[in-house]
GROMACS .gro file of C-alpha atoms in nm:
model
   75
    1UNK     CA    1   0.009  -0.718  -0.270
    2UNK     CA    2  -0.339  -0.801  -0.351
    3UNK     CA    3  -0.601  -0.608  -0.299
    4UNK     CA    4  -0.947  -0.752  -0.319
    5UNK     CA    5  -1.216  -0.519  -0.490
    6UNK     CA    6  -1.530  -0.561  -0.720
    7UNK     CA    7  -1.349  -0.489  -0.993
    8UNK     CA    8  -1.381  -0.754  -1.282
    9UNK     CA    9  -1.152  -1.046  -1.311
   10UNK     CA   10  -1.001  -0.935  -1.619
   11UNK     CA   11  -0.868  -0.668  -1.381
   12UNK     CA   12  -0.622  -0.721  -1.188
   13UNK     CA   13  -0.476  -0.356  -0.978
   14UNK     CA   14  -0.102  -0.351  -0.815
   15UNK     CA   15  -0.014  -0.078  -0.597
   16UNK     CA   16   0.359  -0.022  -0.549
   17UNK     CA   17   0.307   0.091  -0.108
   18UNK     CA   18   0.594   0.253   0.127
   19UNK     CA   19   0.616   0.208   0.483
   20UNK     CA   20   0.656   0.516   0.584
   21UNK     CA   21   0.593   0.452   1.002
   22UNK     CA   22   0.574   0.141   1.237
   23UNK     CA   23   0.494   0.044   1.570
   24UNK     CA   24   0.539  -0.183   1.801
   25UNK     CA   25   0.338  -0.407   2.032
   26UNK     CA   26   0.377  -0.411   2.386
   27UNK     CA   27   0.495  -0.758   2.452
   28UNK     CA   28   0.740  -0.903   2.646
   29UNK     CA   29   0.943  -0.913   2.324
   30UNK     CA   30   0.942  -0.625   2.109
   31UNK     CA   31   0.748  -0.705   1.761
   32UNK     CA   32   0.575  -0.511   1.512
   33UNK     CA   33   0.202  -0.415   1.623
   34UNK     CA   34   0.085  -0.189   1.275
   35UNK     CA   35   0.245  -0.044   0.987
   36UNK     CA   36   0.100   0.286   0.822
   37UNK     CA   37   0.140   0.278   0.453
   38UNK     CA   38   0.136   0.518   0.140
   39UNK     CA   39   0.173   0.589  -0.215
   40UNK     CA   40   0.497   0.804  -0.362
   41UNK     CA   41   0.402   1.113  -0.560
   42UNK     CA   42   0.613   1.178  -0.914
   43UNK     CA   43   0.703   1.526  -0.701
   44UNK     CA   44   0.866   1.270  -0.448
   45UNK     CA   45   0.559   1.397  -0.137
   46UNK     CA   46   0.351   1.078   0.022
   47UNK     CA   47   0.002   1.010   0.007
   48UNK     CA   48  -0.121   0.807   0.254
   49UNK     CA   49  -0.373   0.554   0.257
   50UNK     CA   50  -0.366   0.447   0.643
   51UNK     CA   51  -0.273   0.165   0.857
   52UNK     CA   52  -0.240  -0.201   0.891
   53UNK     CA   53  -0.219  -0.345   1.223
   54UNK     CA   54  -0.398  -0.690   1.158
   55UNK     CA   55  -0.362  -1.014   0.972
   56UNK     CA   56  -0.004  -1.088   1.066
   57UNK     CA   57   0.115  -1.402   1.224
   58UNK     CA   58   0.322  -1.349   1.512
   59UNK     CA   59   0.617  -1.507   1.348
   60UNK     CA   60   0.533  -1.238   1.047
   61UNK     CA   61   0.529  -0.951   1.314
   62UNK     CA   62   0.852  -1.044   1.476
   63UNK     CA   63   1.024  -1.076   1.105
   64UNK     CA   64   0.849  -0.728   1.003
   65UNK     CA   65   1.002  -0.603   1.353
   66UNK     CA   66   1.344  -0.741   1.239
   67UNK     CA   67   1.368  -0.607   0.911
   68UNK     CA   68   1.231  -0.260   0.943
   69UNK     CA   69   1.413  -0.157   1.293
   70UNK     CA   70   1.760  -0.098   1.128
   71UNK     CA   71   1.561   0.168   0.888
   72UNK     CA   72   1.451   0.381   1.186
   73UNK     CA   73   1.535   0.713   1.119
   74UNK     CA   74   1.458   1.090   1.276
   75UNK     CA   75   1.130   1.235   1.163
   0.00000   0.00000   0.00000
């Protein structure tokens, strides 16, 4: 994932994000609306950095929906 910044060129940062929730859009087919993401501690806890609900296509949201809606599990 790239992340833009104002860091230098010579610099380029990669973050290694978990889903850790998702939602959906109310539609008239279910799809995904925003994802919240975070960082994984060493001690295994979850920092997390927020939410992404924009800059999908809807073909993108429906294969998000697809892929992450077998993972469901209780909170």
């Amino acid at each position: 994932m790239e992340i833009p910044s104002k860091l230098p060129p010579h610099i380029t940062p990669k973050l290694d994000l978990v889903i850790t929730k998702f939602g959906e859009r109310k539609n008239a087919y279910p799809d995904l609306g925003e994802l919240v993401v975070a960082l994984k501690r060493e001690n295994g806890s979850y920092h997390i950095l927020g939410s992404v609900g924009v800059g999908f296509s809807d073909d993108e949201r429906m294969e998000w929906h697809k892929r992450l809606s077998p993972m469901v599990v209780e909170s």
